[in-house]
Short mmCIF file of C-alpha atoms and ligand atoms in Angstrom, two decimals:
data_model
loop_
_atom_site.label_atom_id
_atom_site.label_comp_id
_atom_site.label_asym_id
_atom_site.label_seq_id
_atom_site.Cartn_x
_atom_site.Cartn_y
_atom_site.Cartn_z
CA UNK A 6 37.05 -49.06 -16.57
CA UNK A 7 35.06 -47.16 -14.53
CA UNK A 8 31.66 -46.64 -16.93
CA UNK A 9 30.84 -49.14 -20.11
CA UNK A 10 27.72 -49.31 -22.30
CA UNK A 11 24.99 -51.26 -20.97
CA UNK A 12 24.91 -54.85 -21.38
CA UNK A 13 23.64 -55.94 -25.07
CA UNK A 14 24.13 -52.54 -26.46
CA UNK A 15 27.34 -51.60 -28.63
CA UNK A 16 29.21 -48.54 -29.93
CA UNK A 17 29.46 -48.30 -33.23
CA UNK A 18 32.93 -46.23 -34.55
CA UNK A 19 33.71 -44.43 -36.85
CA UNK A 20 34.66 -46.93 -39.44
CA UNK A 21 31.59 -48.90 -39.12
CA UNK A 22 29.24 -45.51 -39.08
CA UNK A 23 30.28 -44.49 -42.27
CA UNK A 24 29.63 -47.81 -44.36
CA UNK A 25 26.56 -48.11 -41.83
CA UNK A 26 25.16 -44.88 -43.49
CA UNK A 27 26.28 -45.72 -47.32
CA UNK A 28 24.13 -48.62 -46.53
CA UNK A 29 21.02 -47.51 -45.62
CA UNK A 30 21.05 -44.71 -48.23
CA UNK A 31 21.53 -47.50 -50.70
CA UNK A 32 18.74 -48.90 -48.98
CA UNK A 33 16.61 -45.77 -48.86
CA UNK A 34 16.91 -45.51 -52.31
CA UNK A 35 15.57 -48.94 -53.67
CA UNK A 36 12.93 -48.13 -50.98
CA UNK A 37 11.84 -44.40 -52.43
CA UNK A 38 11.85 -46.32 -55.96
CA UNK A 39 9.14 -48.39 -55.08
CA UNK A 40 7.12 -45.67 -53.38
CA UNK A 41 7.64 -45.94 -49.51
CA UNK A 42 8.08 -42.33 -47.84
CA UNK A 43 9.60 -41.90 -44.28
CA UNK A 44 7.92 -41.75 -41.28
CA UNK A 45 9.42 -40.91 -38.04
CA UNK A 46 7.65 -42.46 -34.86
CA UNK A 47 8.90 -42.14 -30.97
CA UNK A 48 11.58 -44.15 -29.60
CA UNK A 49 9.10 -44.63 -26.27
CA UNK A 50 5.25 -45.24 -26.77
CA UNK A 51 2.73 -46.78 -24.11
CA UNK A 52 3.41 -50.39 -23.10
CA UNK A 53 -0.30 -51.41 -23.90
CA UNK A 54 0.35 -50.59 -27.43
CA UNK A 55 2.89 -53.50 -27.72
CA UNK A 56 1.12 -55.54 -25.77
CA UNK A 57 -2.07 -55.67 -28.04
CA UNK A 58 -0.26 -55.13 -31.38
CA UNK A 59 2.87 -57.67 -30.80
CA UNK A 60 0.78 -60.31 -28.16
CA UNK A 61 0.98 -61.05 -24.73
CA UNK A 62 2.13 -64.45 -25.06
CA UNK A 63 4.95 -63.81 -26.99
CA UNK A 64 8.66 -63.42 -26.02
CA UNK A 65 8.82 -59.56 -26.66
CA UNK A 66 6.15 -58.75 -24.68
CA UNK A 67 6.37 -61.43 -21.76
CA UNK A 68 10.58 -61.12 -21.41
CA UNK A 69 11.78 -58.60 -23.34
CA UNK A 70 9.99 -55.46 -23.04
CA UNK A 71 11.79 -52.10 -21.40
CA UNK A 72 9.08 -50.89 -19.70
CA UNK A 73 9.14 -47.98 -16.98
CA UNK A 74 6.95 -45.67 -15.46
CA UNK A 75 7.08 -42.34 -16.23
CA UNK A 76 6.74 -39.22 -13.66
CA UNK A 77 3.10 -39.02 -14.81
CA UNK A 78 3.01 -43.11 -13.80
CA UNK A 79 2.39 -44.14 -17.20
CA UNK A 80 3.67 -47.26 -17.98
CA UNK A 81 5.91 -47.23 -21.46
CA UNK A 82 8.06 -49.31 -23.27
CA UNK A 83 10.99 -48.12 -25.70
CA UNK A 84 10.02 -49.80 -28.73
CA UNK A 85 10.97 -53.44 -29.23
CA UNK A 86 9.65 -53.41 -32.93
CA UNK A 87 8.33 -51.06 -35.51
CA UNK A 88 5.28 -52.21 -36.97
CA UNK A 89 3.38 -51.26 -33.98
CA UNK A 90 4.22 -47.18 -33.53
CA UNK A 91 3.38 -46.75 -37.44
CA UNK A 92 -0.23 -48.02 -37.67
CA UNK A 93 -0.30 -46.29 -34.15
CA UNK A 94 0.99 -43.24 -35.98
CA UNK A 95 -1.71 -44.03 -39.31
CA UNK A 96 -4.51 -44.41 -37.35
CA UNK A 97 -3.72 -40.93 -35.32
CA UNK A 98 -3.09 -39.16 -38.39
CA UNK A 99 -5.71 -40.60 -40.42
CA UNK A 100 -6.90 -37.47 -42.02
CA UNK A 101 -3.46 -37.41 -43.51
CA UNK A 102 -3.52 -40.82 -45.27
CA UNK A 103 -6.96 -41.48 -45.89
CA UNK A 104 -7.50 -40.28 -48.96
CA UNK A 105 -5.27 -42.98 -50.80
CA UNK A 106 -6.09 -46.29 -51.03
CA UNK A 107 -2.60 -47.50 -50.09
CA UNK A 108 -0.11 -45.81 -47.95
CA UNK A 109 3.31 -47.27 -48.13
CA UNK A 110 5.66 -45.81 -45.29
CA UNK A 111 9.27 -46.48 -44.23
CA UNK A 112 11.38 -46.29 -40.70
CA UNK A 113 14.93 -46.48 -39.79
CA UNK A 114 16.16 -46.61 -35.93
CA UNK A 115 16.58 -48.33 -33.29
CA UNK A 116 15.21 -51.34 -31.11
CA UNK A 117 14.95 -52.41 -27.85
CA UNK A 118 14.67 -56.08 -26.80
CA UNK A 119 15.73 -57.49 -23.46
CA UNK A 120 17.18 -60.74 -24.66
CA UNK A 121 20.15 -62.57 -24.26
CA UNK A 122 23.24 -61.17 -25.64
CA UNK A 123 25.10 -62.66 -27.98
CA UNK A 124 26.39 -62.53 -31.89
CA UNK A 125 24.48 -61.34 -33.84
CA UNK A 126 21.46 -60.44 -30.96
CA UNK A 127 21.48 -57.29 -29.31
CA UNK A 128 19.98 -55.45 -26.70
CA UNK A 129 19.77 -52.36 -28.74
CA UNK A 130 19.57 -53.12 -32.04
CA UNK A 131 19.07 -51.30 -35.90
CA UNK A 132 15.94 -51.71 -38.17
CA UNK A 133 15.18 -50.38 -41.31
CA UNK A 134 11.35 -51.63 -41.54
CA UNK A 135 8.35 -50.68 -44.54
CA UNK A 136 4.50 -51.37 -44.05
CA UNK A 137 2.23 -50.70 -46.96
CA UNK A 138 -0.76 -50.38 -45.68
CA UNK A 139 -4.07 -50.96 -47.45
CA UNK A 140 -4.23 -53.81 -50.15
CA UNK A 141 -4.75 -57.45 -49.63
CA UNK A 142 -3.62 -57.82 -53.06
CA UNK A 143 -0.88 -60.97 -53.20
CA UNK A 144 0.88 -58.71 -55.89
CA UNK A 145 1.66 -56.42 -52.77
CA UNK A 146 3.10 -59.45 -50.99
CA UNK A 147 5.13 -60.46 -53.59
CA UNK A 148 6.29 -57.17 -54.94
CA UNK A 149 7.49 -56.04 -51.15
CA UNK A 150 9.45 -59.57 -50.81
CA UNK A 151 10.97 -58.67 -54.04
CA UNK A 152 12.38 -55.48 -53.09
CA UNK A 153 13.45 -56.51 -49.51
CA UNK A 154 15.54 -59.43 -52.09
CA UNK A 155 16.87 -56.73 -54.44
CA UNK A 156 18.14 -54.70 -51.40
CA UNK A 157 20.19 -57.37 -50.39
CA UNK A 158 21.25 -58.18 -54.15
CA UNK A 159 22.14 -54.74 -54.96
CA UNK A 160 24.49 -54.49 -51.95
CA UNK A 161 26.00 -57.60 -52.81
CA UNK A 162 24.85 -60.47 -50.77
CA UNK A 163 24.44 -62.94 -53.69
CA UNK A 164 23.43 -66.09 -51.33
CA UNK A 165 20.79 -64.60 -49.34
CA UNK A 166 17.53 -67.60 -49.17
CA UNK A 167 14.19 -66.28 -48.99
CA UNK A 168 11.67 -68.26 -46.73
CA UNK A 169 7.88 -68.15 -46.99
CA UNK A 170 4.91 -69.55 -45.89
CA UNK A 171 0.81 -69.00 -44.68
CA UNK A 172 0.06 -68.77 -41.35
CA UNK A 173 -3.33 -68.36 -42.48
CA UNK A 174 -6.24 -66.12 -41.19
CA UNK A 175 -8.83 -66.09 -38.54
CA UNK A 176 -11.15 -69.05 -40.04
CA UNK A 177 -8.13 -71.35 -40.33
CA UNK A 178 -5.88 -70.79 -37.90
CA UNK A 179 -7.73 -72.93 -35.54
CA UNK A 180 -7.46 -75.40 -37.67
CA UNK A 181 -3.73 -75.17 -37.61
CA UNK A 182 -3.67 -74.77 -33.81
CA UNK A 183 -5.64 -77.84 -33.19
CA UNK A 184 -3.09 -79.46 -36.06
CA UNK A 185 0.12 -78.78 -34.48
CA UNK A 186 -1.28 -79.36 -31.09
CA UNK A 187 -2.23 -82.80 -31.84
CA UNK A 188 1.08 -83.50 -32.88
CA UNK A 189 2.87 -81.56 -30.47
CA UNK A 190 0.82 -83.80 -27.51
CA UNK A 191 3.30 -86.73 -28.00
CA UNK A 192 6.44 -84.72 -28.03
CA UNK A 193 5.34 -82.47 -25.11
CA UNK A 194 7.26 -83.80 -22.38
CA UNK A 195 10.77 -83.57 -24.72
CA UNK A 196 10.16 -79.63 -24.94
CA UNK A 197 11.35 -76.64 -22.82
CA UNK A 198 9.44 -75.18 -20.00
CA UNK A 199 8.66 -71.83 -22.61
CA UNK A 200 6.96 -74.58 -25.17
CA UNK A 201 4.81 -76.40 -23.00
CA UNK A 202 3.62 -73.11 -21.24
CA UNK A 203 2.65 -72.43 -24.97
CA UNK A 204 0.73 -75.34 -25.60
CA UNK A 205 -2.15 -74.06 -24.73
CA UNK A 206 -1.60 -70.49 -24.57
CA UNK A 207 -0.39 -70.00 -28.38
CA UNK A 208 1.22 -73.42 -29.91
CA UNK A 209 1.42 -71.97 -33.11
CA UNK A 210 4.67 -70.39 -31.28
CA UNK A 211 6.04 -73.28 -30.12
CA UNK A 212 7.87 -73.65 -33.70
CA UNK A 213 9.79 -70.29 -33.25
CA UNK A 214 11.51 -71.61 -30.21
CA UNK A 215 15.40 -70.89 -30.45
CA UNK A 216 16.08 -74.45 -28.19
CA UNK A 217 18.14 -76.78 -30.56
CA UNK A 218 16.74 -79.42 -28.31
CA UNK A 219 13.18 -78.23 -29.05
CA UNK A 220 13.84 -77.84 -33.06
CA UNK A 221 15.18 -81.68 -33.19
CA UNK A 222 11.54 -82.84 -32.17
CA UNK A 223 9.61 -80.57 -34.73
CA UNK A 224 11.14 -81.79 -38.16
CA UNK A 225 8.57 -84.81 -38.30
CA UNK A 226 5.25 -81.92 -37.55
CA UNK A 227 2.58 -81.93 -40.78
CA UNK A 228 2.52 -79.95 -43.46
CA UNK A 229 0.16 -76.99 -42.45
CA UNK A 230 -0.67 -76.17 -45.86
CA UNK A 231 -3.32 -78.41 -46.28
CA UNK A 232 -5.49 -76.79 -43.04
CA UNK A 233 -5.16 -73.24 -44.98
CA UNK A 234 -8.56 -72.40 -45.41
CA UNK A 235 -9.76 -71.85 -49.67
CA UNK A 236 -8.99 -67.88 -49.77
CA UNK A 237 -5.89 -68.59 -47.75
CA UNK A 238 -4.56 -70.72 -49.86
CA UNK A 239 -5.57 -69.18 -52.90
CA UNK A 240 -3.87 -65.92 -51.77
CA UNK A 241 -0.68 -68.11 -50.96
CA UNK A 242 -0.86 -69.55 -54.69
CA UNK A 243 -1.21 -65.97 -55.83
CA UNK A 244 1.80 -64.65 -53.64
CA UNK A 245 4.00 -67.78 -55.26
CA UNK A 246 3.01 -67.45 -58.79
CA UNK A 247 3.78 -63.41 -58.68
CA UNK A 248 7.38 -64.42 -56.98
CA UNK A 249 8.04 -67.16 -60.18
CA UNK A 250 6.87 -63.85 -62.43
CA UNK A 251 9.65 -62.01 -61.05
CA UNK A 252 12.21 -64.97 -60.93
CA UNK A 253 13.05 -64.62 -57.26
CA UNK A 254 14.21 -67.78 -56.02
CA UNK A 255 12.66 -68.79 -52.61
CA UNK A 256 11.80 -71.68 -50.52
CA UNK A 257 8.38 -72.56 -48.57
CA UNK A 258 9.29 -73.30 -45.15
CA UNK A 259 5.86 -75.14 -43.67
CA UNK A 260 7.36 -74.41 -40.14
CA UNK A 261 7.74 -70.68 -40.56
CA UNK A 262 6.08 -68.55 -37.87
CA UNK A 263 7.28 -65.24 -36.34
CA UNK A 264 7.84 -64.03 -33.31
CA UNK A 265 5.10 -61.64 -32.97
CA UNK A 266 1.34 -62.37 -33.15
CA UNK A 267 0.06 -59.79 -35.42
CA UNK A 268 0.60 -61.79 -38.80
CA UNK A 269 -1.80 -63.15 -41.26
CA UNK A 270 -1.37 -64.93 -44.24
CA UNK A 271 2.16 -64.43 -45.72
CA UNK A 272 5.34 -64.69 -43.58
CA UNK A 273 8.57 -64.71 -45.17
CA UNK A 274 12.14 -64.54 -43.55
CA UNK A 275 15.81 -63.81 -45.48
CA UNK A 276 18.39 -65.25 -43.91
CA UNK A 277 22.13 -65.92 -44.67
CA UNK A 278 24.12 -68.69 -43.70
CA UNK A 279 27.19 -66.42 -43.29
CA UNK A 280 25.51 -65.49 -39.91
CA UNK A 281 25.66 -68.86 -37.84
CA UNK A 282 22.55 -69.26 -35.26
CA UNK A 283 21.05 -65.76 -35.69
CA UNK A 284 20.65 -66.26 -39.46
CA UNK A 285 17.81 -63.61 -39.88
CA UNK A 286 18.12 -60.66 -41.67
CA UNK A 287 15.04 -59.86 -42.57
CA UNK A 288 11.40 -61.05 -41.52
CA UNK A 289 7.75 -59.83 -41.89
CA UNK A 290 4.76 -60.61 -43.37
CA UNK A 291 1.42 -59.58 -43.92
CA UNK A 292 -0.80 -58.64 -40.75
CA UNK A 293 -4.49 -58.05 -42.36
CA UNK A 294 -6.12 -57.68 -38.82
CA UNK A 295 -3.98 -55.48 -36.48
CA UNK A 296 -4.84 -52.35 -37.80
CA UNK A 297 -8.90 -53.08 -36.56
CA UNK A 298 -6.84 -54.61 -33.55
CA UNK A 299 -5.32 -51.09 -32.62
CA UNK A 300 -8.76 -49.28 -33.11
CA UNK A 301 -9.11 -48.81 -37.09
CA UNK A 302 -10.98 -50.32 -39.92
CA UNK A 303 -10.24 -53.35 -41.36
CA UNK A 304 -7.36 -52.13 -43.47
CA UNK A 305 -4.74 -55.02 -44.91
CA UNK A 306 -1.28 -54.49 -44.47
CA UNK A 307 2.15 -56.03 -45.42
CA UNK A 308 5.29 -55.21 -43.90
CA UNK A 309 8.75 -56.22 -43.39
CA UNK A 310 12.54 -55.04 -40.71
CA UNK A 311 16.04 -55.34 -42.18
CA UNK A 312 18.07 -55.76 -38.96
CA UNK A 313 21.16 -53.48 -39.85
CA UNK A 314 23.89 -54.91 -37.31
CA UNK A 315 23.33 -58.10 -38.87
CA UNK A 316 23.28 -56.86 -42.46
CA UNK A 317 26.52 -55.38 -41.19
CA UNK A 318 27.98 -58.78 -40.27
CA UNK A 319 27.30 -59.88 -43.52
CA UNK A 320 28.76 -57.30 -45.38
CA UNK A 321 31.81 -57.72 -43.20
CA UNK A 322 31.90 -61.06 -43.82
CA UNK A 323 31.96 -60.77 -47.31
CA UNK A 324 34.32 -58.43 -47.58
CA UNK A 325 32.33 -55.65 -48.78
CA UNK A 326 33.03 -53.06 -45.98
CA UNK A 327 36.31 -52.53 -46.92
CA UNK A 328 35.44 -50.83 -50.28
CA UNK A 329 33.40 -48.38 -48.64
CA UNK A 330 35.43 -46.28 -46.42
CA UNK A 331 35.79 -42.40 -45.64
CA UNK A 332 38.56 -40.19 -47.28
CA UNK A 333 40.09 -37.05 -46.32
CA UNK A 334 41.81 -35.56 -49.59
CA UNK A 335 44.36 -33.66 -47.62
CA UNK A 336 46.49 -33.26 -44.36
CA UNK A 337 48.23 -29.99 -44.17
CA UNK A 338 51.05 -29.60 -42.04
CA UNK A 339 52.16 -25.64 -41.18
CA UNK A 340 55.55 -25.52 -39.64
CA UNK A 341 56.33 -22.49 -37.01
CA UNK A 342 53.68 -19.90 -36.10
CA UNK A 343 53.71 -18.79 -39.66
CA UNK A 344 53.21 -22.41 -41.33
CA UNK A 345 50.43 -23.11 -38.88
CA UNK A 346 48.96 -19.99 -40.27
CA UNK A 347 48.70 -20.80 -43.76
CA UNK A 348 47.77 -24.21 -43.07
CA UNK A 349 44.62 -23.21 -41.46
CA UNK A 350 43.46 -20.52 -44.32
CA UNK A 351 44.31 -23.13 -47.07
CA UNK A 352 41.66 -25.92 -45.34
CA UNK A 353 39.30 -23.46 -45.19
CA UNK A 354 39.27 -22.19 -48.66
CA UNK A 355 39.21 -26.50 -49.35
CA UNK A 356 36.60 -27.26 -47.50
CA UNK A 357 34.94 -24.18 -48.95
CA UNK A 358 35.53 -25.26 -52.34
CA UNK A 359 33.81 -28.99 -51.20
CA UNK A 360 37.31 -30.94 -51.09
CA UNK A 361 37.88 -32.27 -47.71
CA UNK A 362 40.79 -31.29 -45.51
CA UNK A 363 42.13 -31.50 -42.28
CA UNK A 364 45.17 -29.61 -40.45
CA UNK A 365 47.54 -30.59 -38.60
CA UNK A 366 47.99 -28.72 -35.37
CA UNK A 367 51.89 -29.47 -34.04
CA UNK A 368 53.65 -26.84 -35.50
CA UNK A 369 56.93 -28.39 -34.90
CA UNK A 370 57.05 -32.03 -36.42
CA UNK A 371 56.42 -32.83 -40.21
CA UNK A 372 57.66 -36.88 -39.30
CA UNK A 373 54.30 -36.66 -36.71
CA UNK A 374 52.49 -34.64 -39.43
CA UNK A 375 53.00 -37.38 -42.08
CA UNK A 376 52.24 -40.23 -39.13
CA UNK A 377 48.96 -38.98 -38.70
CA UNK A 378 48.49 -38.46 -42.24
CA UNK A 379 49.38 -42.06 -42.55
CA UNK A 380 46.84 -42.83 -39.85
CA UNK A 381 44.26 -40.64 -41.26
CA UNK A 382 44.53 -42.33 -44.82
CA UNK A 383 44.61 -38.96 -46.21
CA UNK A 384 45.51 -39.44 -50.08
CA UNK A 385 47.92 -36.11 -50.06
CA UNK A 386 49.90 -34.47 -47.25
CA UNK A 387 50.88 -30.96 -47.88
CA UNK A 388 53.43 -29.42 -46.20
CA UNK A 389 54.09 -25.79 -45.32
CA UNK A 390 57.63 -25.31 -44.07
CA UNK A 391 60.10 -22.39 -44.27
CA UNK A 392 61.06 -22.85 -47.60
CA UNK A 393 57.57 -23.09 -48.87
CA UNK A 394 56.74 -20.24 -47.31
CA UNK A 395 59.43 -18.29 -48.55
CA UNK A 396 58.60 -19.79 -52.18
CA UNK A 397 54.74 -19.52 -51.79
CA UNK A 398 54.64 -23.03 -53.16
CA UNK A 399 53.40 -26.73 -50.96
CA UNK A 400 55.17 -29.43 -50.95
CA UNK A 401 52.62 -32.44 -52.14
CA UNK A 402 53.21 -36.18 -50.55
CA UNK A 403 50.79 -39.11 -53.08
CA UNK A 404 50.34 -41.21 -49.91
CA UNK A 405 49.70 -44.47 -51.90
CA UNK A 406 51.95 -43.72 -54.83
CA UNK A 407 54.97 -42.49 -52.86
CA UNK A 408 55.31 -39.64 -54.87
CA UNK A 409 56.80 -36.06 -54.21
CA UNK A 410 55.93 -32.48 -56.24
CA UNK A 411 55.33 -29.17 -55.70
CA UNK A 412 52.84 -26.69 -56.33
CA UNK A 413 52.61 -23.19 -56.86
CA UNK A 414 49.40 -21.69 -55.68
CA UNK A 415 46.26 -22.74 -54.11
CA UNK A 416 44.11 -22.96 -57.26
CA UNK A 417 47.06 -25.53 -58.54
CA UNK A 418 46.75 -27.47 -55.18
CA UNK A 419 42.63 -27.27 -55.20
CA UNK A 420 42.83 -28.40 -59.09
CA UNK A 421 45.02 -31.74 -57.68
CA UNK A 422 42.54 -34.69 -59.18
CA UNK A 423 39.56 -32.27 -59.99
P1 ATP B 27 15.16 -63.67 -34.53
O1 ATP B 27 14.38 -64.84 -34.99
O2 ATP B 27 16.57 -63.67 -34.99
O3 ATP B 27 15.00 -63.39 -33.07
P2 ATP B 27 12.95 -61.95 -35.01
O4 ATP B 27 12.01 -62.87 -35.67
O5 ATP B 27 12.79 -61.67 -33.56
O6 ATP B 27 14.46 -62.43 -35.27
P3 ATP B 27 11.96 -59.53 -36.23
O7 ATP B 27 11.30 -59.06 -35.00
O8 ATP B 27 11.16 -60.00 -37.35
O9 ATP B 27 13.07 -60.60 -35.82
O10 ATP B 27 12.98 -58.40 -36.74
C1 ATP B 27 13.50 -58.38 -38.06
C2 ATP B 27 15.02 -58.43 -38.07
O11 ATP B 27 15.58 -57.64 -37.04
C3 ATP B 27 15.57 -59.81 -37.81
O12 ATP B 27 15.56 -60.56 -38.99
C4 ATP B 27 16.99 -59.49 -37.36
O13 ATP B 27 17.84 -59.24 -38.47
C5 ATP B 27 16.81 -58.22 -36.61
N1 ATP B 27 16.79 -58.47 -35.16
C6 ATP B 27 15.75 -58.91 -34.40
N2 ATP B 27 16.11 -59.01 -33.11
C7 ATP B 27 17.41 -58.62 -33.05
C8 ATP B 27 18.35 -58.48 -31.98
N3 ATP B 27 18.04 -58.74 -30.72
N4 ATP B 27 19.62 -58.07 -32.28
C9 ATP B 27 19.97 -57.78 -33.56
N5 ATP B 27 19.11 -57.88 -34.60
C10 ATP B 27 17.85 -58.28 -34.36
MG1 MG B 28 13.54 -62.56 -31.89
#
């Protein structure tokens, strides 16, 4: 083969397309129910936004970016994440969303990390994402995790574990730094090249390494909890108690931290085990200062990314793709010139009348006619040969049930099931 898609990227066919689409209108949805309109950002912005919103020590920006430079010789980056190009996009259209107190916005596309392929972890890869912008409220936290769990229950994924934990704020993250650094110190020389360059630069990292050698040395590292400064932890409590009021079940995970810099406070992750290594599906949290960080006012915010190809392993994995699949209603095969004729006025006064239809175009061949209706998992082949035509009548094939009739006229065949 000459030409195939770049490494880390995928096609995605027909078959997974369609329940791809069900999906995120299912998704969409739950989403509009609780308030969150669309936004649409570009697929390209300038590299220095991702490099102040998402931090320059992490992975993203320091390995992963696509950046180029454009024929102006600005540098850009196709978008690794989400997060970043919306408060981009609030802050530029301010006048817009200013006057309420909380704007709560949506965004479905894709993303572009250079990492290393493999299941699961994509080059190019799908994210439906929300930020609600504009509360510090814990009932925000908690009512955003809840949703992002409902999604997941109302498409079926019964199992799905919800993570969560405080990476705290400005006044206590140093606290937490120094904590994890002092216990880091004695493991230091077990850890990867990446962790050690993080020591200093942003240890708080160092516990979202991927190296299974790396994780086997963090499992005896302090609870962080305790250095959570008082309104910290008090929003924590608050963010806990509102997830018992809406009997979510979820687990805090004291060595949660994501991969990007921006968050504050809450950080929560939904993972299934049906996914092996990459277990994520969903991760975000609540960034309180990046919004001032990108040029703004200190606005709170609370966000989270479904990542769709791995929703759609799930899915897959469950089963659950299978009941979601594209029909055609009808195949209509036209024998001779004539056939062929009547074949193509009677899928156009279907298709006109909203049932799907498709025609067959060998004139010659009802065997290959009910082949591809076979193929096409049509539920009723119609066929249109000389006696038909004679007759004015169609022959009707039930696909599933094996069953033969005829019909009269087209209002009899368009009436089939209606
Ligand atoms: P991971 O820990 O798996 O690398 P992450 O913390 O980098 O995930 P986020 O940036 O929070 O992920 O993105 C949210 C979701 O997007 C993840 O939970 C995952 O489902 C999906 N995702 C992230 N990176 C990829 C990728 N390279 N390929 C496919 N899906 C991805
Ligand atoms: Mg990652």
């Amino acid at each position: 083969m000459k030409y195939t898609s770049p490494r880390g990227t995928r096609d995605i066919l027909p078959e997974e397309s369609f329940v791809w689409r069900q999906t995120v209108n299912k998704i969409i949805n739950i989403l509009e129910n609780y308030n969150f309109s669309e936004i649409q950002t570009p697929i390209f912005e300038s590299a220095d936004l991702f490099q102040r919103a998402v931090g320059d020590t992490t992975d993203i920006v320091e390995k992963e970016m696509y950046i180029f430079k454009d024929k102006g010789e600005r540098m850009m980056a196709l978008r690794p994440e989400g997060t970043a190009s919306v408060v981009r996009a609030y802050l530029q259209n301010y006048t817009h969303f200013q006057k309420k107190k909380v704007t709560k916005l949506f965004y479905n596309g894709p993303m572009f990390r250079y990492e290393r392929p493999q299941t699961g972890r994509y080059r190019q890869f799908h994210q439906i994402g929300v930020e609600a912008i504009g509360s510090s409220s814990p009932f925000l936290d908690a009512e955003t995790m809840v949703m992002g769990t409902q999604i997941f229950q109302e498409l079926g994924l019964k199992d799905v574990n919800i993570a969560i934990h405080s990476v705290g704020c400005d006044v206590c993250r140093p606290v937490i730094k120094e904590k994890i650094k002092s216990y880091v110190e004695s493991i230091l020389p077990n850890l990867c090249e990446d962790c050690v360059s993080r020591y200093e630069r942003n240890p708080l990292r160092i516990l979202d390494c991927k190296n299974p050698n790396c994780q086997t040395f963090f499992a005896g590292m302090p609870d962080m909890n305790s250095a959570l400064c008082k309104e910290c932890n008090d929003h924590f409590l608050g963010v806990i108690n509102h997830l018992e009021e809406s009997e979510i079940k979820y687990n805090v995970d004291s060595h949660l931290v994501r991969g990007l810099d921006y968050y504050t406070k809450t950080v929560f992750e939904i993972r299934s085990d049906l996914l092996g290594a990459q277990n994520a599906i969903c991760g975000g949290g609540r960034y309180d200062n990046l919004i001032a960080e990108l040029g703004g006012r200190k606005t709170p915010a609370f966000g989270f990314a479904i990542g769709i190809d791995r929703l759609y392993m799930v899915l897959n994995e469950l089963g659950l793709t299978k009941e979601i699949q594209k029909q055609t209603k009808f195949l209509i095969i036209g024998l001779g010139v004539k056939g062929q004729e009547i074949a193509f006025k009677t899928v156009l006064i279907l298709r006109k009348r909203s049932i799907s239809a498709e025609m067959f175009y060998k004139d010659n061949s009802i065997n290959d006619g009910l082949k591809e209706a076979l193929l096409l998992k049509v539920q009723y082949a119609v066929i249109i040969g000389e006696d038909e035509i004679d007759a004015q009548s169609y022959t009707v094939k039930n696909l599933k049930e094996k069953k033969q009739f005829t019909v009269n006229s087209l209002e009899e065949l368009i009436s089939i099931d209606n």
